[in-house]
Coordinates of C-alpha atoms in Angstrom, one line a residue:
Chain A
M25 CA 0.0 0.0 0.0
N26 CA 1.1 3.5 -0.8
I27 CA 3.1 5.0 2.1
G28 CA 0.9 8.1 2.1
I29 CA -2.2 6.1 2.4
S30 CA -0.7 4.0 5.2
V31 CA 0.2 7.1 7.1
L32 CA -3.2 8.6 6.6
I33 CA -4.9 5.4 7.9
A34 CA -2.6 5.2 10.9
V35 CA -3.0 8.9 11.9
S36 CA -6.7 8.7 11.5
I37 CA -6.9 5.7 13.8
L38 CA -4.5 7.3 16.3
I39 CA -6.5 10.5 16.4
F40 CA -9.8 8.7 16.8
L41 CA -8.4 6.5 19.6
G42 CA -6.9 9.6 21.2
F43 CA -10.3 11.3 21.3
G44 CA -12.0 8.1 22.3
H45 CA -9.6 7.7 25.2
R46 CA -10.2 11.2 26.4
A47 CA -14.0 10.7 26.0
L48 CA -14.1 7.4 28.0
D49 CA -11.9 9.1 30.6
R50 CA -14.9 11.3 31.4
L51 CA -17.0 8.3 32.5
Q52 CA -15.3 8.4 35.9
L53 CA -12.9 5.7 34.7
T54 CA -9.2 5.8 35.4
D55 CA -6.9 6.5 32.4
K56 CA -5.7 2.9 32.4
T57 CA -9.2 1.5 32.5
A58 CA -10.3 3.8 29.7
L59 CA -7.3 2.7 27.7
L60 CA -8.0 -1.0 28.4
I61 CA -11.6 -0.7 27.3
L62 CA -10.5 1.1 24.1
V63 CA -7.9 -1.5 23.3
G64 CA -10.5 -4.2 24.1
M65 CA -12.9 -2.6 21.6
L66 CA -10.1 -2.4 19.0
V67 CA -9.0 -6.0 19.4
G68 CA -12.4 -7.3 20.0
G69 CA -13.6 -5.9 16.7
F70 CA -11.3 -8.3 14.9
L71 CA -12.5 -11.4 16.8
P72 CA -15.3 -13.6 15.4
E73 CA -18.8 -12.3 16.4
L74 CA -21.0 -14.2 18.8
S75 CA -24.0 -15.6 17.0
F76 CA -27.2 -16.3 18.9
F77 CA -29.6 -17.1 16.1
N78 CA -29.2 -17.7 12.4
D79 CA -29.2 -14.0 11.5
F80 CA -28.4 -12.3 14.7
G81 CA -25.0 -11.8 16.3
I82 CA -22.9 -9.4 18.4
N83 CA -19.4 -8.2 17.8
I84 CA -17.2 -8.3 20.9
G85 CA -15.4 -5.0 20.3
G86 CA -18.3 -3.0 18.9
G87 CA -21.2 -4.5 20.7
L88 CA -20.4 -6.6 23.7
I89 CA -17.8 -4.3 25.4
P90 CA -19.8 -1.1 25.0
L91 CA -22.9 -3.0 26.4
A92 CA -20.9 -4.3 29.3
L93 CA -19.6 -0.8 30.0
V94 CA -23.2 0.5 30.0
V95 CA -24.2 -2.3 32.5
Y96 CA -21.2 -1.4 34.6
L97 CA -22.1 2.3 34.6
L98 CA -25.7 1.6 35.4
V99 CA -24.8 -0.7 38.3
K100 CA -22.4 2.0 39.7
A101 CA -24.9 4.8 39.2
E102 CA -27.1 6.1 42.0
A103 CA -30.7 5.0 41.7
W104 CA -32.0 8.4 40.4
E105 CA -29.3 8.5 37.7
R106 CA -29.9 4.9 36.8
G107 CA -33.6 5.5 36.3
R108 CA -33.1 8.7 34.3
S109 CA -30.5 7.0 32.1
I110 CA -32.8 4.1 31.3
I111 CA -35.6 6.6 30.4
A112 CA -33.1 8.6 28.3
S113 CA -32.0 5.4 26.5
L114 CA -35.6 4.4 25.7
L115 CA -36.5 7.9 24.5
T116 CA -33.4 8.1 22.5
A117 CA -34.0 4.8 20.8
F118 CA -37.6 5.8 19.8
I119 CA -36.6 9.2 18.6
I120 CA -33.7 7.8 16.6
Y121 CA -36.0 5.2 15.1
G122 CA -38.5 7.9 14.1
L123 CA -35.8 10.2 12.8
M124 CA -34.2 7.5 10.7
K125 CA -37.6 6.8 9.1
I126 CA -38.3 10.4 8.3
L127 CA -34.8 11.6 7.5
P128 CA -33.9 11.2 3.9
V129 CA -32.0 8.0 3.1
E130 CA -29.0 9.7 1.4
P131 CA -26.7 11.9 3.5
T132 CA -26.7 14.3 0.7
Y133 CA -30.2 15.4 1.7
N134 CA -29.3 16.2 5.2
M135 CA -27.1 19.2 4.8
A136 CA -24.4 18.8 7.5
L137 CA -26.4 16.3 9.5
D138 CA -25.0 12.9 8.7
P139 CA -27.3 10.2 10.3
L140 CA -24.5 9.4 12.7
F141 CA -24.3 12.9 14.0
V142 CA -28.1 12.9 14.3
I143 CA -27.9 9.8 16.5
A144 CA -25.1 11.3 18.7
L145 CA -26.9 14.7 18.9
T146 CA -30.1 13.1 20.0
A147 CA -28.4 10.9 22.5
G148 CA -26.3 13.8 23.8
V149 CA -29.4 16.1 24.3
M150 CA -31.6 13.4 25.8
G151 CA -28.9 12.1 28.0
Y152 CA -28.1 15.5 29.3
I153 CA -31.7 16.6 29.7
F154 CA -32.7 13.5 31.6
G155 CA -29.5 12.5 33.3
R156 CA -27.6 15.8 33.4
S157 CA -24.6 13.7 33.2
R158 CA -22.0 12.5 30.7
R159 CA -22.6 8.9 31.7
G160 CA -26.3 9.4 31.0
A161 CA -25.5 10.6 27.5
F162 CA -23.1 7.7 26.8
I163 CA -25.7 5.1 28.0
A164 CA -28.4 6.8 26.0
A165 CA -26.3 6.8 22.8
V166 CA -25.0 3.2 23.1
M167 CA -28.4 1.8 24.0
G168 CA -30.2 4.0 21.5
V169 CA -28.2 2.5 18.6
I170 CA -28.4 -1.1 20.0
L171 CA -32.1 -0.9 20.4
N172 CA -32.5 0.5 16.9
D173 CA -30.6 -2.5 15.6
I174 CA -33.1 -4.8 17.4
F175 CA -36.0 -2.7 16.0
A176 CA -34.6 -3.0 12.5
F177 CA -34.1 -6.8 12.9
T178 CA -37.7 -7.1 14.1
E179 CA -39.0 -5.0 11.3
N180 CA -37.3 -7.1 8.7
M181 CA -38.6 -10.3 10.2
A182 CA -42.2 -8.8 10.3
A183 CA -41.8 -7.7 6.6
G184 CA -40.8 -11.2 5.6
A185 CA -37.4 -10.1 4.5
P186 CA -35.0 -11.2 7.2
A187 CA -31.6 -9.6 7.0
P188 CA -28.7 -10.6 9.1
I189 CA -27.6 -8.2 11.7
V190 CA -24.4 -8.0 13.8
I191 CA -24.7 -5.5 16.6
G192 CA -21.5 -3.5 16.7
G193 CA -20.2 -5.3 13.6
A194 CA -17.8 -2.5 12.7
G195 CA -15.9 -2.9 15.9
V196 CA -14.5 0.2 17.5
F197 CA -15.5 2.1 14.3
D198 CA -19.2 1.1 14.7
A199 CA -21.9 3.6 15.1
I200 CA -22.4 2.3 18.7
V201 CA -19.0 3.4 19.7
L202 CA -18.9 6.5 17.6
A203 CA -22.3 7.7 18.9
G204 CA -21.2 7.0 22.5
I205 CA -18.0 9.0 22.0
L206 CA -19.6 11.8 20.1
S207 CA -22.4 12.2 22.6
L208 CA -19.8 12.4 25.4
G209 CA -18.0 15.1 23.4
M210 CA -21.3 17.0 22.9
V211 CA -22.3 16.8 26.5
E212 CA -18.7 17.9 27.5
V213 CA -19.1 21.0 25.4
F214 CA -22.6 21.7 26.7
G215 CA -21.5 20.9 30.2
E216 CA -18.4 23.1 30.1
T217 CA -20.4 25.9 28.5
L218 CA -23.0 25.7 31.3
E219 CA -20.3 25.6 33.9
R220 CA -18.6 28.6 32.4
I221 CA -21.9 30.4 32.5
T222 CA -23.1 29.4 35.9
L223 CA -20.0 29.2 38.0
A224 CA -17.9 32.1 39.0
G225 CA -14.3 31.8 38.0
K226 CA -13.0 31.4 41.5
D227 CA -15.4 28.7 42.5
R228 CA -14.8 26.9 39.2
K229 CA -11.1 27.0 39.7
M230 CA -11.4 25.4 43.1
E231 CA -13.7 22.8 41.6
E232 CA -11.2 22.1 38.8
E233 CA -8.4 21.7 41.3
N234 CA -10.4 19.3 43.4
R235 CA -11.3 17.3 40.3
N236 CA -7.7 17.0 39.2
K237 CA -6.7 16.1 42.7
D238 CA -9.3 13.3 42.8
N239 CA -8.2 12.0 39.4
T240 CA -4.6 12.0 40.4
E241 CA -5.5 10.0 43.6
G242 CA -7.6 7.6 41.6
D243 CA -4.7 7.0 39.2
E244 CA -2.2 6.4 41.9
K245 CA -4.6 4.0 43.7
N246 CA -4.7 2.0 40.5
D247 CA -1.0 1.9 40.0
Chain B
M2 CA -24.6 34.6 39.7
I3 CA -26.5 34.5 36.5
S4 CA -27.2 30.9 36.7
Q5 CA -31.0 30.7 36.6
K6 CA -31.5 33.1 33.7
M7 CA -28.7 31.7 31.7
L8 CA -29.7 28.2 32.4
S9 CA -33.2 28.9 31.2
L10 CA -31.8 30.6 28.1
F11 CA -29.6 27.7 27.4
L12 CA -32.4 25.2 27.8
I13 CA -34.6 27.3 25.5
I14 CA -31.9 27.3 22.9
I15 CA -31.6 23.5 23.2
T16 CA -35.3 23.1 22.8
L17 CA -35.4 25.4 19.8
T18 CA -32.6 23.5 18.2
V19 CA -34.3 20.2 18.8
N20 CA -37.5 21.6 17.4
L21 CA -35.6 22.9 14.4
V22 CA -34.2 19.5 13.7
F23 CA -37.7 18.0 14.0
C24 CA -39.2 20.6 11.7
Q25 CA -36.5 20.0 9.1
T26 CA -36.9 16.3 9.2
I27 CA -40.7 16.4 9.2
F28 CA -40.6 18.8 6.2
A29 CA -38.2 16.4 4.5
S30 CA -40.6 13.6 5.3
Q31 CA -43.5 15.4 3.8
A32 CA -41.5 16.1 0.7
N33 CA -40.6 12.5 0.4
Q34 CA -44.2 11.3 0.8
L35 CA -45.2 13.7 -1.9
Q36 CA -42.5 12.2 -4.1
G37 CA -43.8 8.7 -3.2
V38 CA -40.4 7.2 -2.8
L39 CA -37.7 6.9 -0.2
D40 CA -34.5 8.1 -1.6
E41 CA -35.3 9.2 -5.1
R42 CA -37.3 12.1 -6.4
S43 CA -39.9 10.8 -8.9
D44 CA -41.3 14.3 -9.3
G45 CA -38.1 15.6 -10.7
F46 CA -34.5 16.0 -9.9
F47 CA -31.9 18.5 -9.2
T48 CA -30.2 20.2 -12.1
M49 CA -26.8 21.8 -11.9
K50 CA -26.4 24.7 -14.2
K51 CA -23.5 27.0 -15.1
I52 CA -24.1 30.4 -13.4
D53 CA -22.7 32.2 -16.4
D54 CA -25.0 31.1 -19.2
G55 CA -27.4 28.5 -17.6
T56 CA -26.0 25.6 -19.5
V57 CA -27.0 22.3 -17.8
I58 CA -24.0 20.6 -16.3
M59 CA -25.7 17.5 -14.9
R60 CA -28.9 16.2 -13.3
T61 CA -29.2 13.9 -10.3
A62 CA -31.8 12.8 -7.8
R63 CA -29.2 13.4 -5.1
N64 CA -29.5 16.7 -3.3
I65 CA -27.0 19.4 -4.3
S66 CA -25.7 21.8 -1.7
V67 CA -23.7 24.9 -1.7
G68 CA -20.0 23.9 -1.6
D69 CA -20.4 20.7 -3.5
L70 CA -18.0 20.1 -6.3
Y71 CA -18.4 18.4 -9.6
V72 CA -16.0 17.2 -12.2
D73 CA -17.8 16.7 -15.5
Q74 CA -17.1 14.3 -18.4
N75 CA -14.7 16.8 -19.9
N76 CA -12.8 17.3 -16.7
N77 CA -14.2 20.7 -15.9
L78 CA -14.4 21.4 -12.2
F79 CA -17.4 23.3 -10.9
A80 CA -18.3 24.6 -7.5
V81 CA -21.9 25.0 -6.4
T82 CA -22.4 28.6 -5.2
E83 CA -26.2 28.8 -4.9
V84 CA -29.2 26.4 -4.7
A85 CA -32.6 27.7 -5.6
G86 CA -35.4 25.2 -5.7
D87 CA -34.4 22.3 -7.9
T88 CA -31.6 24.3 -9.5
A89 CA -28.0 24.4 -8.3
W90 CA -25.9 27.2 -9.8
A91 CA -22.3 26.3 -10.2
R92 CA -19.3 28.4 -11.0
F93 CA -16.7 27.0 -13.4
L94 CA -13.4 26.8 -11.6
R95 CA -10.9 25.3 -14.0
N96 CA -10.3 22.4 -16.3
I97 CA -8.3 19.9 -14.2
E98 CA -5.5 17.9 -15.5
L99 CA -6.3 14.5 -14.2
S100 CA -2.9 13.2 -15.0
S101 CA -1.4 15.5 -12.4
S102 CA -2.3 13.2 -9.6
F103 CA -1.3 9.6 -10.6
H104 CA -0.4 9.6 -14.2
Q105 CA 2.9 11.3 -14.0
T106 CA 4.7 8.2 -13.0
G107 CA 4.6 6.3 -16.3
V108 CA 6.4 3.0 -16.7
T109 CA 10.0 4.2 -16.7
D110 CA 10.9 2.6 -13.5
I111 CA 11.7 -1.1 -14.1
S112 CA 11.4 -2.0 -10.4
L113 CA 7.9 -0.7 -10.4
L114 CA 7.1 -2.9 -13.4
Q115 CA 8.5 -5.9 -11.6
V116 CA 6.3 -5.1 -8.6
Q117 CA 3.4 -4.7 -10.9
A118 CA 4.0 -8.1 -12.6
G119 CA 4.4 -9.8 -9.2
N120 CA 1.1 -8.3 -8.0
E121 CA -0.6 -9.4 -11.1
A122 CA 0.4 -12.9 -10.5
N123 CA -1.0 -13.0 -7.0
K124 CA -4.7 -12.3 -7.1
D125 CA -4.9 -12.5 -3.3
D126 CA -2.9 -9.3 -3.1
N127 CA -5.5 -7.5 -5.3
K128 CA -8.7 -7.9 -3.4
I129 CA -11.5 -5.6 -4.3
V130 CA -14.6 -5.2 -2.1
I131 CA -18.1 -4.8 -3.6
Y132 CA -21.1 -4.1 -1.4
H133 CA -24.5 -2.3 -1.6
T134 CA -25.7 0.1 1.0
H135 CA -29.0 0.2 -0.7
G136 CA -29.4 -3.4 -1.8
A137 CA -33.1 -2.9 -2.6
E138 CA -32.4 -0.6 -5.5
S139 CA -33.7 -1.8 -8.8
Y140 CA -34.1 -0.9 -12.4
V141 CA -37.7 -0.4 -13.5
P142 CA -37.5 -1.6 -17.1
S143 CA -35.9 -4.9 -16.1
D144 CA -37.0 -5.5 -12.5
G145 CA -40.5 -4.0 -12.8
T146 CA -40.0 -2.0 -9.7
E147 CA -37.5 0.6 -8.4
S148 CA -37.1 -1.1 -5.1
R149 CA -37.3 -4.7 -3.9
L150 CA -36.9 -5.3 -0.1
E151 CA -35.6 -8.8 -0.4
G152 CA -32.9 -7.7 -2.9
G153 CA -33.0 -5.5 -5.9
G154 CA -31.5 -5.6 -9.3
I155 CA -28.5 -3.7 -8.1
L156 CA -27.3 -6.9 -6.5
D157 CA -27.1 -8.4 -10.0
V158 CA -25.0 -5.5 -11.2
G159 CA -22.7 -6.1 -8.3
K160 CA -22.5 -9.8 -9.3
S161 CA -21.6 -8.8 -12.9
F162 CA -18.8 -6.6 -11.5
E163 CA -17.6 -9.5 -9.4
N164 CA -17.6 -11.9 -12.4
A165 CA -15.8 -9.4 -14.6
L166 CA -13.1 -8.8 -12.0
R167 CA -12.6 -12.5 -11.3
D168 CA -11.5 -12.9 -15.0
K169 CA -8.8 -10.4 -14.3
P170 CA -5.9 -10.3 -11.8
F171 CA -8.2 -9.5 -8.9
E172 CA -9.9 -11.3 -6.1
P173 CA -13.3 -9.7 -5.7
I174 CA -15.1 -10.0 -2.4
R175 CA -18.8 -9.2 -2.6
S176 CA -21.5 -8.8 0.0
N177 CA -25.1 -9.6 -0.9
E178 CA -26.4 -7.8 2.1
T179 CA -29.3 -5.5 1.4
H180 CA -29.0 -3.4 4.6
V181 CA -32.8 -3.0 4.8
P182 CA -35.0 -1.5 6.0
H183 CA -34.4 1.3 3.5
D184 CA -33.9 4.2 5.9
A185 CA -31.3 6.7 7.0
N186 CA -29.6 4.0 9.1
A187 CA -28.7 2.0 6.1
Y188 CA -25.2 3.5 6.0
Q189 CA -24.7 2.6 9.6
R190 CA -25.6 -1.0 8.8
S191 CA -23.5 -1.1 5.7
R192 CA -20.6 0.3 7.7
R193 CA -20.4 -3.1 9.5
T194 CA -20.3 -4.9 6.2
A195 CA -17.6 -2.6 4.9
E196 CA -15.5 -3.0 8.1
E197 CA -15.9 -6.7 8.0
L198 CA -14.7 -6.9 4.4
L199 CA -11.9 -4.5 5.2
K200 CA -10.3 -7.3 7.3
E201 CA -9.4 -8.9 4.0
N202 CA -7.1 -6.0 3.3
P203 CA -8.6 -5.0 0.0
I204 CA -7.0 -2.5 -2.4
A205 CA -10.3 -0.7 -3.1
L206 CA -13.9 -0.6 -1.9
F207 CA -16.9 0.0 -4.2
D208 CA -20.4 0.7 -2.9
I209 CA -22.7 0.1 -5.9
H210 CA -25.8 2.2 -6.3
R211 CA -28.0 3.6 -9.0
D212 CA -29.4 7.1 -9.5
A213 CA -33.0 8.2 -10.0
V214 CA -33.2 10.5 -13.0
P215 CA -34.4 10.1 -16.6
A216 CA -32.5 7.3 -18.4
E217 CA -31.0 9.7 -21.0
E218 CA -29.0 11.5 -18.2
Y219 CA -27.0 8.3 -17.8
T220 CA -26.8 7.3 -21.4
E221 CA -23.8 8.0 -23.7
T222 CA -22.3 6.6 -26.8
V223 CA -19.3 4.5 -26.0
E224 CA -17.5 2.7 -28.8
G225 CA -20.3 3.5 -31.1
K226 CA -23.1 2.0 -28.9
P227 CA -25.5 3.6 -26.4
T228 CA -24.1 2.8 -23.0
V229 CA -25.2 3.3 -19.4
Q230 CA -22.9 5.7 -17.7
I231 CA -21.3 5.5 -14.2
Q232 CA -20.9 8.4 -11.8
F233 CA -18.5 8.5 -8.9
V234 CA -19.7 10.0 -5.6
V235 CA -17.0 11.2 -3.1
G236 CA -18.1 12.1 0.4
R237 CA -16.9 15.5 1.6
Q238 CA -17.4 14.9 5.3
N239 CA -14.5 12.6 6.0
Q240 CA -10.7 12.8 6.3
N241 CA -10.2 10.7 3.2
M242 CA -11.9 13.0 0.8
A243 CA -8.8 14.2 -1.0
A244 CA -7.4 10.7 -1.4
N245 CA -10.7 9.4 -2.6
Q246 CA -11.1 12.3 -5.0
S247 CA -7.7 11.5 -6.5
F248 CA -8.6 7.9 -6.8
A249 CA -11.8 8.9 -8.6
E250 CA -10.0 11.3 -10.9
S251 CA -7.4 8.8 -11.8
L252 CA -10.1 6.1 -12.6
E253 CA -11.9 8.7 -14.7
K254 CA -8.7 9.5 -16.6
T255 CA -8.1 5.8 -17.2
A256 CA -11.7 5.4 -18.4
D257 CA -11.3 8.4 -20.7
D258 CA -8.3 6.6 -22.3
I259 CA -10.0 3.3 -23.0
Y260 CA -13.8 4.0 -22.9
P261 CA -14.4 7.7 -23.4
G262 CA -17.8 8.6 -22.1
L263 CA -18.2 5.7 -19.7
I264 CA -17.7 7.8 -16.7
K265 CA -20.3 10.6 -16.4
G266 CA -18.4 12.6 -13.7
I267 CA -17.3 12.9 -10.1
F268 CA -19.7 14.4 -7.6
M269 CA -18.1 15.6 -4.3
A270 CA -21.2 15.7 -2.1
N271 CA -22.3 16.1 1.5
G272 CA -22.0 13.0 3.6
S273 CA -19.4 10.4 4.5
Y274 CA -20.7 7.2 2.8
N275 CA -18.4 5.2 5.1
Q276 CA -15.5 6.5 3.0
D277 CA -13.8 7.4 6.3
L278 CA -13.0 3.8 6.8
Q279 CA -10.4 3.6 4.1
P280 CA -9.0 5.7 1.3
S281 CA -9.7 4.3 -2.2
S282 CA -13.4 3.9 -1.4
L283 CA -15.9 5.1 -3.9
L284 CA -19.7 5.1 -4.3
L285 CA -20.7 4.3 -7.9
E286 CA -24.0 5.3 -9.4
V287 CA -24.4 2.8 -12.2
G288 CA -27.1 4.3 -14.3
S289 CA -30.5 5.3 -13.2
H290 CA -33.7 3.5 -12.2
E291 CA -35.0 4.1 -15.7
N292 CA -32.0 2.4 -17.4
T293 CA -32.1 -1.3 -18.0
K294 CA -30.4 -3.6 -15.6
E295 CA -28.7 -5.3 -18.5
G296 CA -27.3 -2.0 -19.6
A297 CA -26.0 -1.3 -16.1
Q298 CA -24.4 -4.8 -16.0
K299 CA -22.7 -4.1 -19.3
A300 CA -21.4 -0.8 -18.0
I301 CA -20.0 -2.3 -14.8
S302 CA -18.2 -4.9 -16.9
L303 CA -16.5 -2.2 -18.9
F304 CA -15.6 -0.5 -15.6
A305 CA -13.9 -3.7 -14.6
D306 CA -11.6 -3.2 -17.6
V307 CA -11.0 0.3 -16.4
V308 CA -10.0 -0.9 -12.9
E309 CA -7.7 -3.5 -14.5
S310 CA -6.1 -0.8 -16.6
Y311 CA -5.7 1.5 -13.6
Y312 CA -3.8 -1.1 -11.7
F313 CA -2.0 -3.0 -14.4
G314 CA -2.3 -1.0 -17.6
A315 CA 0.4 0.6 -19.7
E316 CA 0.5 3.6 -17.5
A317 CA 0.3 1.7 -14.2
P318 CA 1.3 1.8 -11.4
R319 CA -0.4 5.2 -11.0
D320 CA -0.5 5.5 -7.3
S321 CA 3.0 6.8 -6.4
E322 CA 4.0 10.4 -5.9
G323 CA 0.6 12.0 -6.5
L324 CA -1.3 9.8 -4.2
R325 CA 1.4 10.1 -1.5
S326 CA 1.4 13.8 -1.5
V327 CA -2.4 14.0 -1.5
A328 CA -2.6 11.5 1.4
L329 CA 0.1 13.4 3.4
R330 CA -1.7 16.7 2.9
S331 CA -4.8 15.0 4.3
V332 CA -2.7 13.9 7.3
L333 CA -1.6 17.4 7.9
W334 CA -5.1 18.7 7.6
L335 CA -6.3 16.0 10.0
V336 CA -3.7 16.9 12.6
V337 CA -4.5 20.6 12.3
V338 CA -8.2 20.1 12.7
A339 CA -7.7 17.8 15.7
L340 CA -5.4 20.4 17.3
V341 CA -7.8 23.2 16.6
A342 CA -10.7 21.1 18.1
V343 CA -8.7 20.3 21.2
G344 CA -7.6 24.0 21.5
I345 CA -11.1 25.3 21.2
F346 CA -12.4 22.9 23.8
M347 CA -9.6 23.6 26.2
L348 CA -10.1 27.3 25.9
L349 CA -13.8 26.8 26.5
S350 CA -13.3 24.6 29.5
T351 CA -10.6 26.7 31.1
G352 CA -11.2 30.4 30.4
S353 CA -7.9 31.5 31.8
R354 CA -4.3 31.2 30.6
E355 CA -3.1 29.8 33.9
E356 CA -5.7 27.1 33.9
F357 CA -5.1 26.4 30.2
M358 CA -1.4 25.8 30.9
Y359 CA -2.1 23.8 33.9
K360 CA -4.3 21.5 31.9
I361 CA -1.6 21.2 29.2
R362 CA 0.9 20.1 31.8
N363 CA -1.6 17.8 33.4
F364 CA -2.4 16.3 30.1
F365 CA 1.2 15.4 29.3
R366 CA 1.8 14.2 32.9
K367 CA -1.2 11.9 32.9
D368 CA -0.7 10.6 29.4
L369 CA 2.9 9.8 30.0
S370 CA 1.8 7.9 33.1
V371 CA -0.5 5.8 31.0
L372 CA 2.4 5.0 28.7
G373 CA 4.3 3.7 31.6
N374 CA 6.7 6.7 32.2
K375 CA 4.8 8.0 35.2
N376 CA 6.9 9.3 38.1
K377 CA 5.8 7.1 40.9
D378 CA 6.2 9.8 43.4
G379 CA 3.7 11.9 41.6
D380 CA 6.3 14.7 41.2
D381 CA 5.5 16.6 38.1
K382 CA 8.5 18.9 38.1

C-alpha cells in the first residue's frame, strides 16, 4: 500500500483513539481502565462475532464491550441516575428510530447532518436533559443504537425479508462506539459551557483543582 | 450569579434546536411522501447549471448543496455557489489535468514494473470489495420496480462486476447484504459490512448504487453504442476525501483513455458514505432506475476493464508520488483540525491562561503515566 495512504490510515486511527480515550476518561474511569476498554474494543472488533440465532450476532469490540460498559455504569450509578439514564435510553431509541424513518435516506439530503451525527446529537441532548450527566448521555447513545438494531431486525422479520444483523459489527468504528464518544463530546461542550456560565471563576477553579486532585489520587490507587 | 437566567436561556436554545431539527426532518418527510419514494425524487431531480449562461452541467436525484464540487465528463471542475429550488448554480473553476495526480509516473521505473508483474500474478494481493448500502435498489425496465426489499437488481449489477473482476488479476469479495430497512440508518448498517470486508485488506472498496433521473441522463455513446454511464460520488465529510477524490479522478482518466464517455463525472457531495473507513473507497452510481439492468451490467463490466487498466495497464502503477502527496496533505489537515478542536475545547473549558497551561501540563503528565513513564512519586516537576 502507498506510504501516504498507510500514514493517513494510521494517523486517522490514532487521532480517533486519542479522542476516544479522552472521552471514555470522562466516564469516571481511570486513564488505564479507559485505555484498556478502548484496546478491548479495537482488538475485539477483529474477533469472530458471537451468534445467537441464524441471522443475529454481536461483535465483541463494537457491541459486547460497550454493552458491558453500559451495564457497569448503570450498576455503579445512583438510583436516580440509573432511572433517568434508562428513560433517556428508551426515548433516544424511539426518537432515533423515528428520525431514521423520516430523515432522507441519502446523507446528501441532510445538509451537515450525517445520520451518525443525528444519533449522537439526539443521545447527547436526551442524556443531558434527563441524566444531566456524561454517563447518561453515553448510556443513551449506546443503548439507542443497539435498540435500533433490534428494532430493524424485528421490522425485517415482520416484513418477511429477514436480513442478518451483527450488533457493533464494525468494531471500534461502529456507530455504537462513535455515537457514544460523540455524545460524550457534545455533553462535554454543553456541560463546560454551562459551567462557564453558571459558575464564578474562582469557585470553578477550586472545583477544577479538586477534580484534578481526585483524578490523580484515583490514578495512583490503580498503580 | 447569572445561573438561573442563563440556564433557562440555554435550555430554550436547546429546545429550539431540537424543534428545528424535527421541523427540518418532518418537512423532508412530507416532501418524500409527496414524491412517493424513499431516496429518489420521482417528481423531478436537481439540475446543476452554469451560473454564467445557464448551461446544464448535470442532473441527479441526489441533493445538491452549496459547496459541492463536480467534475464533468470533460474534466471541468465546478463549485456550487447557490441552490434555488431544484436548480443548483455552479461556477466554473478550471479544467483539471487528471494526470497530475497519478499519471505522471509512467512506466519508466523497471522496479515498479516488476512489482506490478508480481502483484498481477498473485490475485490475493489484489482484493476488491463490492457491497451495496441500498441493496433494494432496482431498475424499473428490467425488474418491474424501483425497489425490492428482499434484494433488488442492483445486486445483479454487483454480481456482474464481481464476475468481470474475477476474470482479471483481482480477487473480488462481494457482499449480498441489502441493509434493509431502507432508511437513513442504512449507511450505519453497511458500515459493518464494509468494516468486516476490510479485514481482507482490499486495495479498493466500491459501494454500488443507481441514481433516479431520466435514463438519458446516464446514457452516452461508448465505442459507437449507447451505453449506461457510471458516476462517482465522493463524500466530503471525512478525512479521506482528498485521497478518494484523487482515486476517482485517476479512474476517470483511465476510463477516458479506454472507454471515453463511460464515466459521467465525479460528484463531491455532502456525507461520508463510510469512506472514512479507508482511502480508495468510492460510491458508484451505475445508471438510473430508468435504465435497463442489462445495460448497467454491461457498463459495470466495462468499468472492470478500467479498474484493471488502472492497476495494471500501460501507465500503471499510477499511485505513487501524486497519491502520496495527497494523502500526506490529508494527514496534515487532519492533525491541524484535531489540534484546533482540542484547543477550542480547552479554551472553552478553562477560560484563563493559567488554567489552560495547567491542563496542558496535566495532560502530558497523565498521558505519560498511562504510557508507563509515570513518576511514581507523583512529582510533576
